Short mmCIF file of N, CA and C in Angstrom, two decimals:
data_model
loop_
_atom_site.label_atom_id
_atom_site.label_comp_id
_atom_site.label_asym_id
_atom_site.label_seq_id
_atom_site.Cartn_x
_atom_site.Cartn_y
_atom_site.Cartn_z
N MET A 573 -12.55 18.20 15.56
CA MET A 573 -13.94 17.77 15.41
C MET A 573 -14.22 16.53 16.30
N GLY A 574 -13.24 15.80 16.65
CA GLY A 574 -13.46 14.58 17.49
C GLY A 574 -14.16 13.44 16.82
N VAL A 575 -14.29 13.46 15.49
CA VAL A 575 -14.94 12.41 14.67
C VAL A 575 -13.93 11.61 13.99
N VAL A 576 -14.07 10.31 13.97
CA VAL A 576 -13.09 9.49 13.29
C VAL A 576 -13.27 9.59 11.74
N HIS A 577 -12.23 9.49 11.05
CA HIS A 577 -12.26 9.64 9.58
C HIS A 577 -13.09 8.57 8.96
N HIS A 578 -13.79 8.88 7.88
CA HIS A 578 -14.77 7.94 7.29
C HIS A 578 -14.06 6.65 6.74
N SER A 579 -12.79 6.74 6.41
CA SER A 579 -12.11 5.63 5.81
C SER A 579 -11.92 4.45 6.84
N HIS A 580 -12.00 4.87 8.18
CA HIS A 580 -11.79 3.90 9.11
C HIS A 580 -12.86 2.81 9.18
N PHE A 581 -14.10 3.10 8.70
CA PHE A 581 -15.19 2.18 8.67
C PHE A 581 -14.81 1.02 7.78
N LEU A 582 -14.16 1.21 6.65
CA LEU A 582 -13.67 0.13 5.77
C LEU A 582 -12.64 -0.73 6.48
N VAL A 583 -11.84 -0.18 7.28
CA VAL A 583 -10.83 -0.94 8.02
C VAL A 583 -11.61 -1.78 9.09
N TRP A 584 -12.63 -1.21 9.76
CA TRP A 584 -13.34 -1.97 10.68
C TRP A 584 -14.12 -3.09 10.04
N PHE A 585 -14.57 -2.88 8.82
CA PHE A 585 -15.21 -4.01 8.07
C PHE A 585 -14.17 -5.10 7.84
N GLU A 586 -12.96 -4.79 7.50
CA GLU A 586 -11.92 -5.77 7.32
C GLU A 586 -11.69 -6.54 8.70
N LEU A 587 -11.57 -5.88 9.73
CA LEU A 587 -11.41 -6.52 11.08
C LEU A 587 -12.57 -7.43 11.33
N GLY A 588 -13.76 -7.10 11.15
CA GLY A 588 -14.92 -7.94 11.33
C GLY A 588 -14.88 -9.20 10.47
N ARG A 589 -14.52 -9.03 9.16
CA ARG A 589 -14.50 -10.06 8.31
C ARG A 589 -13.30 -10.99 8.68
N THR A 590 -12.19 -10.61 9.00
CA THR A 590 -11.04 -11.39 9.39
C THR A 590 -11.40 -12.16 10.59
N GLU A 591 -11.99 -11.55 11.57
CA GLU A 591 -12.39 -12.31 12.82
C GLU A 591 -13.40 -13.45 12.51
N LEU A 592 -14.37 -13.08 11.74
CA LEU A 592 -15.39 -14.07 11.39
C LEU A 592 -14.76 -15.28 10.64
N MET A 593 -13.89 -14.98 9.71
CA MET A 593 -13.26 -16.12 8.97
C MET A 593 -12.30 -16.93 9.97
N ARG A 594 -11.60 -16.30 10.83
CA ARG A 594 -10.74 -16.97 11.79
C ARG A 594 -11.52 -17.82 12.77
N GLU A 595 -12.63 -17.30 13.33
CA GLU A 595 -13.48 -18.01 14.21
C GLU A 595 -14.11 -19.33 13.64
N ALA A 596 -14.32 -19.17 12.24
CA ALA A 596 -14.94 -20.30 11.50
C ALA A 596 -13.84 -21.30 11.02
N GLY A 597 -12.64 -21.09 11.43
CA GLY A 597 -11.57 -22.03 11.10
C GLY A 597 -11.15 -21.84 9.62
N CYS A 598 -11.27 -20.64 9.08
CA CYS A 598 -11.00 -20.43 7.69
C CYS A 598 -10.11 -19.13 7.64
N ALA A 599 -9.05 -19.07 8.44
CA ALA A 599 -8.21 -17.93 8.47
C ALA A 599 -7.59 -17.47 7.07
N TYR A 600 -7.60 -16.17 6.79
CA TYR A 600 -6.92 -15.76 5.60
C TYR A 600 -5.53 -16.27 5.39
N ALA A 601 -4.72 -16.37 6.37
CA ALA A 601 -3.41 -16.88 6.26
C ALA A 601 -3.40 -18.31 5.80
N ASP A 602 -4.32 -19.14 6.27
CA ASP A 602 -4.45 -20.54 5.82
C ASP A 602 -4.83 -20.56 4.33
N LEU A 603 -5.74 -19.71 3.98
CA LEU A 603 -6.15 -19.71 2.55
C LEU A 603 -4.97 -19.33 1.63
N GLU A 604 -4.21 -18.40 2.05
CA GLU A 604 -3.02 -17.86 1.27
C GLU A 604 -2.02 -19.06 1.15
N ARG A 605 -1.78 -19.80 2.25
CA ARG A 605 -0.84 -20.90 2.23
C ARG A 605 -1.29 -21.99 1.22
N GLN A 606 -2.68 -22.05 0.94
CA GLN A 606 -3.25 -22.96 0.01
C GLN A 606 -3.19 -22.34 -1.41
N GLY A 607 -2.72 -21.17 -1.58
CA GLY A 607 -2.61 -20.48 -2.88
C GLY A 607 -3.94 -19.80 -3.26
N ILE A 608 -4.75 -19.41 -2.34
CA ILE A 608 -6.05 -18.76 -2.62
C ILE A 608 -6.06 -17.41 -1.93
N TRP A 609 -6.43 -16.38 -2.75
CA TRP A 609 -6.53 -15.02 -2.21
C TRP A 609 -8.02 -14.56 -2.48
N MET A 610 -8.42 -13.63 -1.60
CA MET A 610 -9.80 -13.16 -1.69
C MET A 610 -9.79 -11.56 -1.71
N PRO A 611 -9.27 -10.94 -2.76
CA PRO A 611 -9.27 -9.44 -2.73
C PRO A 611 -10.66 -8.89 -2.90
N VAL A 612 -10.70 -7.67 -2.32
CA VAL A 612 -11.96 -6.89 -2.41
C VAL A 612 -12.18 -6.40 -3.78
N VAL A 613 -13.29 -6.74 -4.42
CA VAL A 613 -13.59 -6.16 -5.79
C VAL A 613 -14.71 -5.15 -5.84
N GLU A 614 -15.35 -5.03 -4.62
CA GLU A 614 -16.42 -3.98 -4.56
C GLU A 614 -16.60 -3.67 -3.07
N ALA A 615 -16.76 -2.40 -2.71
CA ALA A 615 -17.03 -2.01 -1.34
C ALA A 615 -18.04 -0.89 -1.34
N SER A 616 -18.93 -0.93 -0.28
CA SER A 616 -19.84 0.24 -0.07
C SER A 616 -19.99 0.48 1.47
N CYS A 617 -20.30 1.79 1.80
CA CYS A 617 -20.52 2.10 3.16
C CYS A 617 -21.60 3.23 3.16
N ARG A 618 -22.50 3.01 4.03
CA ARG A 618 -23.57 3.98 4.24
C ARG A 618 -23.38 4.58 5.65
N TYR A 619 -23.06 5.85 5.79
CA TYR A 619 -22.71 6.46 7.03
C TYR A 619 -24.06 7.01 7.64
N LEU A 620 -24.32 6.59 8.78
CA LEU A 620 -25.61 7.07 9.47
C LEU A 620 -25.38 8.06 10.64
N SER A 621 -24.29 7.85 11.40
CA SER A 621 -23.99 8.70 12.41
C SER A 621 -22.48 8.62 12.72
N PRO A 622 -21.87 9.76 13.20
CA PRO A 622 -20.36 9.66 13.30
C PRO A 622 -19.94 8.79 14.54
N ALA A 623 -18.73 8.18 14.35
CA ALA A 623 -18.05 7.59 15.44
C ALA A 623 -17.11 8.58 15.98
N ARG A 624 -17.00 8.69 17.23
CA ARG A 624 -16.19 9.68 17.90
C ARG A 624 -14.96 9.01 18.59
N TYR A 625 -13.88 9.76 18.81
CA TYR A 625 -12.66 9.18 19.36
C TYR A 625 -13.01 8.56 20.66
N ASP A 626 -12.24 7.48 20.96
CA ASP A 626 -12.37 6.70 22.23
C ASP A 626 -13.71 6.03 22.38
N GLU A 627 -14.58 5.95 21.50
CA GLU A 627 -15.79 5.14 21.73
C GLU A 627 -15.45 3.63 21.44
N VAL A 628 -16.17 2.81 22.19
CA VAL A 628 -16.03 1.38 21.88
C VAL A 628 -17.15 0.96 20.89
N LEU A 629 -16.73 0.38 19.85
CA LEU A 629 -17.57 0.00 18.72
C LEU A 629 -17.65 -1.52 18.51
N GLU A 630 -18.70 -1.97 17.98
CA GLU A 630 -18.89 -3.40 17.56
C GLU A 630 -19.15 -3.46 16.07
N VAL A 631 -18.56 -4.43 15.46
CA VAL A 631 -18.76 -4.71 14.03
C VAL A 631 -19.51 -6.06 13.85
N HIS A 632 -20.71 -6.04 13.44
CA HIS A 632 -21.40 -7.30 13.25
C HIS A 632 -21.18 -7.63 11.70
N THR A 633 -20.72 -8.86 11.46
CA THR A 633 -20.43 -9.25 10.03
C THR A 633 -21.16 -10.48 9.70
N VAL A 634 -21.72 -10.53 8.56
CA VAL A 634 -22.45 -11.70 8.03
C VAL A 634 -21.87 -12.10 6.59
N LEU A 635 -21.70 -13.27 6.46
CA LEU A 635 -21.33 -13.79 5.06
C LEU A 635 -22.62 -13.99 4.42
N ALA A 636 -23.11 -13.07 3.58
CA ALA A 636 -24.44 -12.98 3.04
C ALA A 636 -24.64 -13.83 1.78
N GLU A 637 -23.58 -14.05 1.01
CA GLU A 637 -23.87 -14.73 -0.24
C GLU A 637 -22.51 -15.32 -0.74
N VAL A 638 -22.48 -16.50 -1.33
CA VAL A 638 -21.37 -17.19 -1.91
C VAL A 638 -21.74 -17.79 -3.21
N SER A 639 -20.94 -17.49 -4.22
CA SER A 639 -21.12 -18.09 -5.58
C SER A 639 -19.89 -18.97 -5.86
N ARG A 640 -19.78 -19.40 -6.98
CA ARG A 640 -18.62 -20.27 -7.28
C ARG A 640 -17.23 -19.50 -7.18
N VAL A 641 -17.22 -18.22 -7.44
CA VAL A 641 -15.95 -17.48 -7.38
C VAL A 641 -16.03 -16.19 -6.56
N THR A 642 -17.19 -15.82 -6.04
CA THR A 642 -17.26 -14.62 -5.22
C THR A 642 -17.94 -14.83 -3.83
N ALA A 643 -17.61 -13.98 -2.94
CA ALA A 643 -18.28 -14.00 -1.68
C ALA A 643 -18.70 -12.55 -1.24
N ARG A 644 -19.93 -12.31 -0.65
CA ARG A 644 -20.38 -11.02 -0.25
C ARG A 644 -20.57 -11.00 1.19
N PHE A 645 -19.95 -10.00 1.87
CA PHE A 645 -20.07 -9.85 3.32
C PHE A 645 -20.86 -8.57 3.55
N GLU A 646 -21.67 -8.54 4.56
CA GLU A 646 -22.35 -7.40 4.97
C GLU A 646 -21.99 -7.05 6.48
N TYR A 647 -22.01 -5.69 6.79
CA TYR A 647 -21.51 -5.20 8.05
C TYR A 647 -22.50 -4.22 8.65
N GLU A 648 -22.47 -4.18 9.93
CA GLU A 648 -23.13 -3.12 10.75
C GLU A 648 -22.04 -2.68 11.80
N VAL A 649 -21.90 -1.37 12.00
CA VAL A 649 -20.95 -0.83 12.93
C VAL A 649 -21.93 -0.08 14.03
N ARG A 650 -21.77 -0.52 15.26
CA ARG A 650 -22.59 0.06 16.33
C ARG A 650 -21.73 0.55 17.48
N ARG A 651 -22.26 1.56 18.06
CA ARG A 651 -21.56 2.10 19.27
C ARG A 651 -22.06 1.17 20.40
N SER A 652 -21.07 0.63 21.11
CA SER A 652 -21.36 -0.30 22.28
C SER A 652 -22.22 0.28 23.26
N ALA A 653 -22.00 1.54 23.72
CA ALA A 653 -22.67 2.09 24.85
C ALA A 653 -24.15 2.15 24.74
N ASP A 654 -24.64 2.46 23.53
CA ASP A 654 -26.08 2.52 23.32
C ASP A 654 -26.62 1.86 22.14
N ALA A 655 -25.80 0.98 21.47
CA ALA A 655 -26.13 0.06 20.34
C ALA A 655 -26.61 0.90 19.14
N ARG A 656 -26.30 2.21 19.11
CA ARG A 656 -26.66 3.02 17.96
C ARG A 656 -25.89 2.61 16.70
N LEU A 657 -26.71 2.48 15.62
CA LEU A 657 -26.14 1.96 14.38
C LEU A 657 -25.48 3.19 13.72
N LEU A 658 -24.16 3.09 13.42
CA LEU A 658 -23.39 4.14 12.94
C LEU A 658 -23.19 4.01 11.39
N ALA A 659 -23.11 2.78 10.94
CA ALA A 659 -22.86 2.60 9.49
C ALA A 659 -23.22 1.15 9.08
N THR A 660 -23.57 1.06 7.83
CA THR A 660 -23.83 -0.31 7.27
C THR A 660 -23.05 -0.38 6.03
N GLY A 661 -22.73 -1.55 5.52
CA GLY A 661 -21.94 -1.72 4.34
C GLY A 661 -21.70 -3.07 3.88
N GLY A 662 -20.99 -3.17 2.77
CA GLY A 662 -20.73 -4.52 2.18
C GLY A 662 -19.48 -4.55 1.42
N THR A 663 -18.93 -5.77 1.26
CA THR A 663 -17.80 -5.99 0.38
C THR A 663 -18.05 -7.32 -0.42
N ARG A 664 -17.51 -7.24 -1.65
CA ARG A 664 -17.58 -8.41 -2.45
C ARG A 664 -16.14 -8.82 -2.68
N HIS A 665 -15.83 -10.11 -2.62
CA HIS A 665 -14.53 -10.61 -2.90
C HIS A 665 -14.55 -11.66 -3.98
N ALA A 666 -13.43 -11.73 -4.68
CA ALA A 666 -13.27 -12.78 -5.69
C ALA A 666 -12.17 -13.76 -5.19
N ALA A 667 -12.37 -14.97 -5.44
CA ALA A 667 -11.30 -15.99 -5.10
C ALA A 667 -10.43 -16.04 -6.31
N ILE A 668 -9.13 -15.89 -6.11
CA ILE A 668 -8.10 -15.91 -7.20
C ILE A 668 -6.92 -16.82 -6.73
N ASP A 669 -6.17 -17.25 -7.69
CA ASP A 669 -4.95 -17.99 -7.48
C ASP A 669 -3.82 -17.06 -7.46
N ALA A 670 -2.58 -17.65 -7.29
CA ALA A 670 -1.35 -16.91 -7.20
C ALA A 670 -1.11 -16.03 -8.45
N ARG A 671 -1.71 -16.50 -9.64
CA ARG A 671 -1.51 -15.71 -10.87
C ARG A 671 -2.53 -14.67 -11.09
N GLY A 672 -3.46 -14.54 -10.14
CA GLY A 672 -4.56 -13.56 -10.22
C GLY A 672 -5.71 -14.08 -11.12
N VAL A 673 -5.74 -15.37 -11.36
CA VAL A 673 -6.84 -15.96 -12.14
C VAL A 673 -7.98 -16.36 -11.20
N PRO A 674 -9.18 -16.04 -11.55
CA PRO A 674 -10.35 -16.57 -10.71
C PRO A 674 -10.29 -18.08 -10.56
N CYS A 675 -10.67 -18.41 -9.33
CA CYS A 675 -10.70 -19.90 -9.06
C CYS A 675 -11.90 -20.17 -8.14
N ARG A 676 -12.24 -21.41 -7.92
CA ARG A 676 -13.27 -21.83 -7.10
C ARG A 676 -13.13 -21.28 -5.65
N MET A 677 -14.34 -20.86 -5.11
CA MET A 677 -14.35 -20.41 -3.73
C MET A 677 -14.04 -21.55 -2.85
N PRO A 678 -13.14 -21.33 -1.87
CA PRO A 678 -12.79 -22.45 -1.03
C PRO A 678 -13.99 -23.11 -0.27
N GLU A 679 -13.89 -24.43 -0.16
CA GLU A 679 -15.06 -25.07 0.43
C GLU A 679 -15.43 -24.59 1.84
N LYS A 680 -14.35 -24.28 2.68
CA LYS A 680 -14.64 -23.76 3.97
C LYS A 680 -15.47 -22.47 3.92
N VAL A 681 -15.29 -21.63 3.01
CA VAL A 681 -16.07 -20.36 2.87
C VAL A 681 -17.51 -20.73 2.44
N VAL A 682 -17.66 -21.68 1.55
CA VAL A 682 -19.01 -22.20 1.10
C VAL A 682 -19.71 -22.67 2.34
N GLN A 683 -19.01 -23.49 3.17
CA GLN A 683 -19.63 -24.13 4.29
C GLN A 683 -20.08 -23.07 5.37
N LEU A 684 -19.21 -22.05 5.52
CA LEU A 684 -19.50 -20.98 6.47
C LEU A 684 -20.83 -20.22 6.06
N ALA A 685 -20.96 -20.03 4.75
CA ALA A 685 -22.16 -19.39 4.32
C ALA A 685 -23.41 -20.26 4.54
N GLY A 686 -23.21 -21.56 4.37
CA GLY A 686 -24.32 -22.45 4.58
C GLY A 686 -24.74 -22.60 6.06
N ALA A 687 -23.74 -22.26 6.99
CA ALA A 687 -24.00 -22.33 8.39
C ALA A 687 -24.53 -20.99 8.90
N GLY A 688 -24.89 -20.09 8.01
CA GLY A 688 -25.37 -18.82 8.43
C GLY A 688 -24.24 -17.95 8.99
N GLY A 689 -23.06 -18.04 8.44
CA GLY A 689 -21.85 -17.31 9.03
C GLY A 689 -22.05 -15.91 9.32
N GLU A 690 -21.94 -15.69 10.74
CA GLU A 690 -21.96 -14.30 11.24
C GLU A 690 -21.25 -14.18 12.48
N GLY A 691 -20.80 -13.01 12.83
CA GLY A 691 -20.07 -12.83 14.07
C GLY A 691 -19.93 -11.32 14.41
N THR A 692 -19.48 -11.08 15.64
CA THR A 692 -19.26 -9.66 16.05
C THR A 692 -17.94 -9.59 16.63
N ALA A 693 -17.24 -8.50 16.18
CA ALA A 693 -15.92 -8.17 16.65
C ALA A 693 -15.86 -6.83 17.41
#
């Protein structure tokens, strides 16, 4: 078929989110060293057009909302050659401690949201 599997879009969302956080000085590895994890508690993806093998894609990521214990990211995946929108989606994350108990969202994440946190990977 020459079409990438639909599950790859969620992986691309993760890559976009990871790069956005790193560029903002809030790398996931740093948060984990502080004893804070941000697991995905909800994910969605709307597929608009297939991605094909060997295409160069861009993932635009926005930190859309932050509450005391959750953060919501939104994504657009586009084909670089023609900027065609292939998929949109979102993930919600909870801040938890090492025991899995909800905790306050890290201040750096809150600041990133306040700064209109967005990026392209």
